[in-house]
Amino acid sequence: GYLSEEKKEKIKTVIEETGYKPSSQAQTLRTGKSKLIGVIIPKINSSSISQIVDGISTVLSENGYQILLANTFNNERKELEYIHTFNENFVDGIINLGTVSTKEHAKAFRNTTVPTVVLGQNVSYASCIYHDDYNASLDLTKYVLGKNHKNIGYIGVTDKDKAVGVLRKNGFLDAANSA
């Protein structure tokens, strides 16, 4: 409500003298915003994941948000647990660096009440940001074969990972088979 300038100055003086800091829990209850974003990652010891998390953290910080980081150790069940935990515990959003997409993931994300983004996978149940893994692998393989390299190989990940495990592998195989 309205406060006179005199009262505003008195309140400001008391805050400065006492070092008062407002309760973040009380502010969250009042505004409905925690200024926290839950970020779920598959593994913390990956250079690409750490670069992505650094970028997310920088942008969130610049916009007054803090990051809550959840490491799943490439465990699908852990990932689902964190989706539920973040949804139930006052985060303003969830970012999932997805490696797998199951029916349980779709259900969990559809049941969230906060905005969600999935990075690295093209899914229908959440907003997503992903690479063109198939064509990147296809073009790279064609380039290598175009340099007259004959004995090339592919090292991939589990086929449960649609983007990196399936699409990249298919791009490699399609380029290799067309050579």
XYZ file of N, CA and C in Angstrom, residues 21-163:
429
model
N 17.314 -8.968 5.930
C 17.182 -9.585 4.602
C 15.825 -10.275 4.572
N 15.022 -10.004 3.550
C 13.708 -10.647 3.492
C 13.838 -12.156 3.306
N 12.902 -12.903 3.858
C 12.881 -14.352 3.749
C 12.557 -14.758 2.315
N 13.418 -15.604 1.722
C 13.153 -16.061 0.355
C 11.900 -16.929 0.311
N 11.655 -17.706 1.384
C 10.444 -18.528 1.420
C 9.192 -17.644 1.448
N 9.234 -16.594 2.246
C 8.081 -15.692 2.320
C 7.855 -14.996 0.982
N 8.937 -14.589 0.333
C 8.808 -13.949 -0.978
C 8.228 -14.921 -2.002
N 8.678 -16.184 -1.943
C 8.160 -17.193 -2.865
C 6.668 -17.386 -2.649
N 6.248 -17.465 -1.399
C 4.825 -17.625 -1.109
C 4.020 -16.419 -1.583
N 4.588 -15.227 -1.400
C 3.877 -14.000 -1.779
C 3.787 -13.852 -3.297
N 4.903 -14.112 -4.008
C 4.943 -13.863 -5.450
C 4.640 -15.090 -6.292
N 4.799 -16.271 -5.686
C 4.639 -17.498 -6.467
C 5.852 -17.790 -7.330
N 6.934 -17.041 -7.160
C 8.168 -17.223 -7.939
C 9.343 -17.463 -7.005
N 10.128 -18.500 -7.315
C 11.291 -18.825 -6.483
C 12.596 -18.291 -7.061
N 12.580 -17.949 -8.350
C 13.794 -17.536 -9.078
C 14.814 -18.682 -9.107
N 14.314 -19.924 -9.072
C 15.139 -21.126 -9.164
C 14.722 -21.927 -10.386
N 15.705 -22.416 -11.127
C 15.452 -23.288 -12.272
C 16.172 -24.608 -12.018
N 15.434 -25.703 -12.103
C 16.031 -27.021 -11.952
C 16.618 -27.485 -13.270
N 17.889 -27.876 -13.256
C 18.567 -28.354 -14.461
C 19.008 -29.798 -14.221
N 18.492 -30.698 -15.036
C 18.783 -32.124 -14.902
C 19.790 -32.512 -15.976
N 20.922 -33.086 -15.529
C 21.980 -33.461 -16.468
C 22.260 -34.960 -16.368
N 22.715 -35.566 -17.472
C 22.990 -37.008 -17.447
C 24.277 -37.373 -16.714
N 25.280 -36.533 -16.826
C 26.525 -36.783 -16.091
C 27.319 -35.493 -16.005
N 27.911 -35.279 -14.869
C 28.582 -34.007 -14.607
C 29.993 -33.975 -15.192
N 30.592 -35.134 -15.428
C 31.986 -35.173 -15.881
C 32.111 -35.233 -17.399
N 31.260 -34.515 -18.086
C 31.298 -34.435 -19.541
C 31.636 -33.002 -19.935
N 32.603 -32.847 -20.814
C 32.987 -31.481 -21.200
C 31.856 -30.777 -21.944
N 31.119 -31.491 -22.775
C 30.025 -30.828 -23.492
C 28.898 -30.435 -22.531
N 28.589 -31.313 -21.577
C 27.544 -30.999 -20.594
C 27.973 -29.802 -19.742
N 29.239 -29.777 -19.318
C 29.686 -28.665 -18.471
C 29.643 -27.340 -19.232
N 29.924 -27.360 -20.530
C 29.829 -26.131 -21.319
C 28.377 -25.663 -21.428
N 27.472 -26.603 -21.627
C 26.051 -26.249 -21.715
C 25.566 -25.690 -20.378
N 25.925 -26.358 -19.283
C 25.510 -25.899 -17.954
C 26.086 -24.520 -17.656
N 27.324 -24.284 -18.067
C 27.926 -22.965 -17.870
C 27.120 -21.892 -18.602
N 26.714 -22.178 -19.835
C 25.904 -21.221 -20.590
C 24.551 -20.976 -19.944
N 23.896 -22.061 -19.514
C 22.600 -21.938 -18.839
C 22.757 -21.103 -17.571
N 23.764 -21.428 -16.783
C 23.998 -20.733 -15.517
C 24.257 -19.248 -15.731
N 25.030 -18.925 -16.743
C 25.338 -17.519 -17.045
C 24.068 -16.749 -17.392
N 23.266 -17.296 -18.294
C 22.043 -16.607 -18.719
C 21.054 -16.491 -17.563
N 20.907 -17.558 -16.789
C 19.992 -17.490 -15.644
C 20.445 -16.430 -14.646
N 21.738 -16.410 -14.344
C 22.282 -15.447 -13.391
C 22.054 -14.013 -13.869
N 22.290 -13.784 -15.147
C 22.084 -12.451 -15.711
C 20.631 -11.995 -15.596
N 19.720 -12.965 -15.468
C 18.297 -12.655 -15.386
C 17.722 -12.844 -13.982
N 18.625 -12.904 -12.978
C 18.185 -12.948 -11.593
C 17.746 -14.314 -11.097
N 18.111 -15.366 -11.805
C 17.733 -16.722 -11.399
C 18.949 -17.484 -10.891
N 18.665 -18.509 -10.107
C 19.698 -19.421 -9.646
C 19.410 -20.799 -10.207
N 20.453 -21.615 -10.281
C 20.351 -22.941 -10.864
C 20.409 -23.988 -9.746
N 19.539 -24.983 -9.843
C 19.612 -26.169 -8.994
C 19.996 -27.314 -9.919
N 21.167 -27.867 -9.715
C 21.713 -28.862 -10.627
C 21.474 -30.262 -10.090
N 20.967 -31.141 -10.939
C 20.696 -32.527 -10.575
C 21.427 -33.459 -11.534
N 22.355 -34.247 -11.015
C 23.151 -35.175 -11.809
C 22.515 -36.562 -11.724
N 22.160 -37.159 -12.854
C 21.458 -38.447 -12.852
C 22.381 -39.649 -13.028
N 23.638 -39.421 -13.328
C 24.588 -40.521 -13.567
C 24.065 -41.459 -14.665
N 23.417 -40.881 -15.677
C 22.837 -41.641 -16.793
C 21.819 -42.680 -16.338
N 21.100 -42.385 -15.281
C 20.109 -43.306 -14.740
C 18.715 -42.755 -15.045
N 17.956 -43.463 -15.885
C 16.622 -43.007 -16.293
C 15.702 -42.791 -15.095
N 15.743 -43.669 -14.126
C 14.894 -43.572 -12.931
C 15.220 -42.297 -12.145
N 16.530 -41.999 -12.013
C 16.946 -40.773 -11.313
C 16.396 -39.543 -12.031
N 16.457 -39.568 -13.357
C 15.955 -38.451 -14.142
C 14.468 -38.223 -13.854
N 13.698 -39.291 -13.825
C 12.266 -39.184 -13.520
C 12.034 -38.675 -12.104
N 12.849 -39.149 -11.156
C 12.740 -38.673 -9.768
C 12.966 -37.168 -9.694
N 13.998 -36.679 -10.397
C 14.297 -35.240 -10.357
C 13.195 -34.415 -11.014
N 12.600 -34.933 -12.089
C 11.482 -34.213 -12.717
C 10.373 -34.025 -11.682
N 10.031 -35.098 -10.982
C 8.982 -35.024 -9.953
C 9.405 -34.110 -8.796
N 10.644 -34.257 -8.341
C 11.134 -33.440 -7.220
C 11.091 -31.957 -7.562
N 11.600 -31.598 -8.719
C 11.594 -30.186 -9.105
C 10.165 -29.671 -9.263
N 9.305 -30.465 -9.859
C 7.929 -30.026 -10.066
C 7.214 -29.767 -8.744
N 7.549 -30.513 -7.722
C 6.856 -30.397 -6.443
C 7.516 -29.413 -5.476
N 8.641 -28.834 -5.845
C 9.395 -28.044 -4.876
C 9.752 -26.642 -5.341
N 8.792 -25.914 -5.801
C 8.928 -24.474 -6.009
C 10.025 -24.032 -6.963
N 10.263 -24.737 -8.052
C 11.130 -24.169 -9.079
C 10.234 -23.475 -10.094
N 10.795 -22.497 -10.760
C 10.032 -21.760 -11.770
C 10.099 -22.417 -13.137
N 10.960 -23.406 -13.289
C 11.073 -24.113 -14.556
C 12.048 -25.258 -14.438
N 11.999 -26.149 -15.437
C 12.887 -27.314 -15.484
C 13.537 -27.353 -16.857
N 14.858 -27.531 -16.862
C 15.605 -27.771 -18.101
C 16.204 -29.163 -17.974
N 15.914 -30.020 -18.933
C 16.412 -31.390 -18.909
C 17.333 -31.614 -20.106
N 18.591 -31.914 -19.831
C 19.515 -32.280 -20.903
C 19.284 -33.753 -21.166
N 18.318 -34.032 -22.021
C 17.812 -35.385 -22.207
C 18.720 -36.283 -23.017
N 18.821 -37.508 -22.565
C 19.522 -38.521 -23.344
C 18.566 -39.615 -23.787
N 17.556 -39.878 -22.992
C 16.557 -40.877 -23.366
C 15.172 -40.266 -23.232
N 14.252 -40.823 -23.976
C 12.873 -40.355 -23.922
C 11.984 -41.588 -23.897
N 11.361 -41.818 -22.754
C 10.491 -42.971 -22.590
C 9.054 -42.504 -22.384
N 8.130 -43.461 -22.354
C 6.740 -43.126 -22.063
C 6.617 -42.498 -20.680
N 7.459 -42.962 -19.744
C 7.438 -42.401 -18.395
C 7.900 -40.946 -18.399
N 8.896 -40.633 -19.234
C 9.354 -39.243 -19.346
C 8.225 -38.361 -19.890
N 7.573 -38.832 -20.943
C 6.473 -38.058 -21.528
C 5.397 -37.800 -20.486
N 5.036 -38.826 -19.739
C 4.007 -38.675 -18.708
C 4.459 -37.702 -17.621
N 5.698 -37.844 -17.161
C 6.216 -36.963 -16.109
C 6.213 -35.509 -16.564
N 6.667 -35.256 -17.785
C 6.706 -33.873 -18.261
C 5.311 -33.328 -18.527
N 4.414 -34.163 -19.006
C 3.037 -33.696 -19.222
C 2.355 -33.337 -17.903
N 2.788 -33.961 -16.810
C 2.184 -33.714 -15.509
C 2.846 -32.575 -14.743
N 3.874 -31.949 -15.301
C 4.510 -30.836 -14.595
C 3.617 -29.605 -14.653
N 3.747 -28.796 -13.630
C 2.965 -27.560 -13.572
C 3.833 -26.336 -13.839
N 5.115 -26.558 -14.125
C 6.033 -25.463 -14.428
C 6.523 -25.616 -15.863
N 6.979 -24.539 -16.483
C 7.508 -24.636 -17.836
C 8.712 -25.580 -17.888
N 8.790 -26.357 -18.954
C 9.891 -27.303 -19.122
C 10.494 -27.173 -20.504
N 11.801 -27.439 -20.564
C 12.526 -27.454 -21.831
C 13.415 -28.693 -21.829
N 13.413 -29.421 -22.929
C 14.291 -30.569 -23.098
C 15.355 -30.179 -24.117
N 16.615 -30.338 -23.731
C 17.729 -30.042 -24.632
C 18.284 -31.342 -25.193
N 18.562 -31.367 -26.480
C 19.260 -32.493 -27.091
C 18.385 -33.573 -27.677
N 17.083 -33.494 -27.472
C 16.159 -34.487 -28.027
C 14.966 -33.757 -28.629
N 14.434 -34.296 -29.712
C 13.235 -33.756 -30.331
C 12.047 -34.542 -29.795
N 11.314 -33.939 -28.864
C 10.183 -34.610 -28.223
C 8.912 -33.799 -28.424
N 7.777 -34.468 -28.316
C 6.501 -33.783 -28.517
C 5.889 -33.290 -27.209
N 6.391 -33.743 -26.075
C 5.751 -33.459 -24.799
C 6.319 -32.253 -24.060
N 7.291 -31.579 -24.629
C 7.872 -30.393 -23.987
C 8.489 -29.518 -25.063
N 8.714 -28.259 -24.718
C 9.504 -27.417 -25.621
C 10.893 -28.024 -25.686
N 11.503 -27.996 -26.858
C 12.808 -28.643 -26.961
C 13.742 -27.872 -27.892
N 15.020 -28.074 -27.625
C 16.094 -27.510 -28.435
C 17.008 -28.672 -28.762
N 17.246 -28.900 -30.038
C 18.029 -30.059 -30.424
C 18.825 -29.765 -31.689
N 19.809 -30.605 -31.922
C 20.668 -30.498 -33.098
C 20.135 -31.412 -34.197
N 20.576 -31.173 -35.404
C 20.272 -32.077 -36.511
C 21.361 -33.146 -36.527
N 21.265 -34.084 -35.600
C 22.302 -35.097 -35.422
C 22.478 -35.975 -36.657
N 21.396 -36.306 -37.327
C 21.480 -37.172 -38.504
C 22.328 -36.510 -39.590
N 21.952 -35.297 -39.990
C 22.672 -34.638 -41.081
C 24.082 -34.223 -40.691
N 24.304 -33.905 -39.431
C 25.668 -33.589 -38.995
C 26.565 -34.804 -39.182
N 26.088 -35.956 -38.765
C 26.871 -37.182 -38.917
C 27.011 -37.573 -40.389
N 25.940 -37.448 -41.142
C 25.966 -37.751 -42.580
C 27.003 -36.879 -43.283
N 26.950 -35.579 -43.062
C 27.870 -34.653 -43.724
C 29.317 -34.892 -43.304
N 29.548 -35.134 -42.018
C 30.900 -35.390 -41.538
C 31.467 -36.663 -42.151
N 30.658 -37.703 -42.191
C 31.112 -38.978 -42.764
C 31.401 -38.824 -44.256
N 30.541 -38.133 -44.978
C 30.783 -37.885 -46.413
C 32.077 -37.098 -46.610
N 32.318 -36.122 -45.748
C 33.541 -35.330 -45.836
C 34.781 -36.209 -45.655
N 34.750 -37.047 -44.609
C 35.891 -37.928 -44.336
C 36.097 -38.906 -45.493
N 35.011 -39.482 -45.990
C 35.126 -40.412 -47.118
C 35.612 -39.696 -48.382
N 35.217 -38.437 -48.527
C 35.659 -37.637 -49.670
C 37.147 -37.347 -49.656
N 37.783 -37.516 -48.517
C 39.233 -37.332 -48.390
C 39.968 -38.651 -48.636
N 39.242 -39.609 -49.187
C 39.776 -40.931 -49.534
C 40.203 -41.766 -48.337
N 39.620 -41.512 -47.186
C 39.839 -42.387 -46.040
C 38.895 -43.572 -46.194
N 39.421 -44.769 -46.112
C 38.619 -45.973 -46.362
C 38.278 -46.729 -45.091
N 39.182 -46.785 -44.163
C 38.980 -47.576 -42.949
C 38.522 -46.680 -41.800
N 37.274 -46.254 -41.887
C 36.737 -45.394 -40.832
C 35.748 -46.201 -40.003
N 35.496 -45.749 -38.801
C 34.565 -46.438 -37.921
C 33.666 -45.449 -37.206
N 32.710 -46.006 -36.528
C 31.754 -45.200 -35.778
C 31.740 -45.676 -34.330
N 31.849 -44.741 -33.396
C 31.713 -45.045 -31.977
C 30.499 -44.268 -31.489
N 29.529 -44.985 -30.962
C 28.289 -44.336 -30.555
C 27.920 -44.644 -29.125
N 26.678 -44.345 -28.818
C 26.134 -44.594 -27.486
C 24.899 -45.477 -27.636
N 24.229 -45.725 -26.554
C 23.061 -46.589 -26.546
C 21.981 -46.126 -27.522
N 21.295 -47.104 -28.106
C 20.192 -46.778 -29.012
C 18.984 -46.210 -28.276
N 19.016 -46.210 -26.943
C 17.949 -45.574 -26.173
C 17.986 -44.060 -26.354
N 19.156 -43.543 -26.715
C 19.333 -42.117 -26.977
C 19.036 -41.892 -28.454
N 17.849 -41.378 -28.748
C 17.420 -41.241 -30.136
C 18.352 -40.337 -30.956
N 18.746 -39.207 -30.383
C 19.555 -38.243 -31.140
C 20.973 -38.752 -31.361
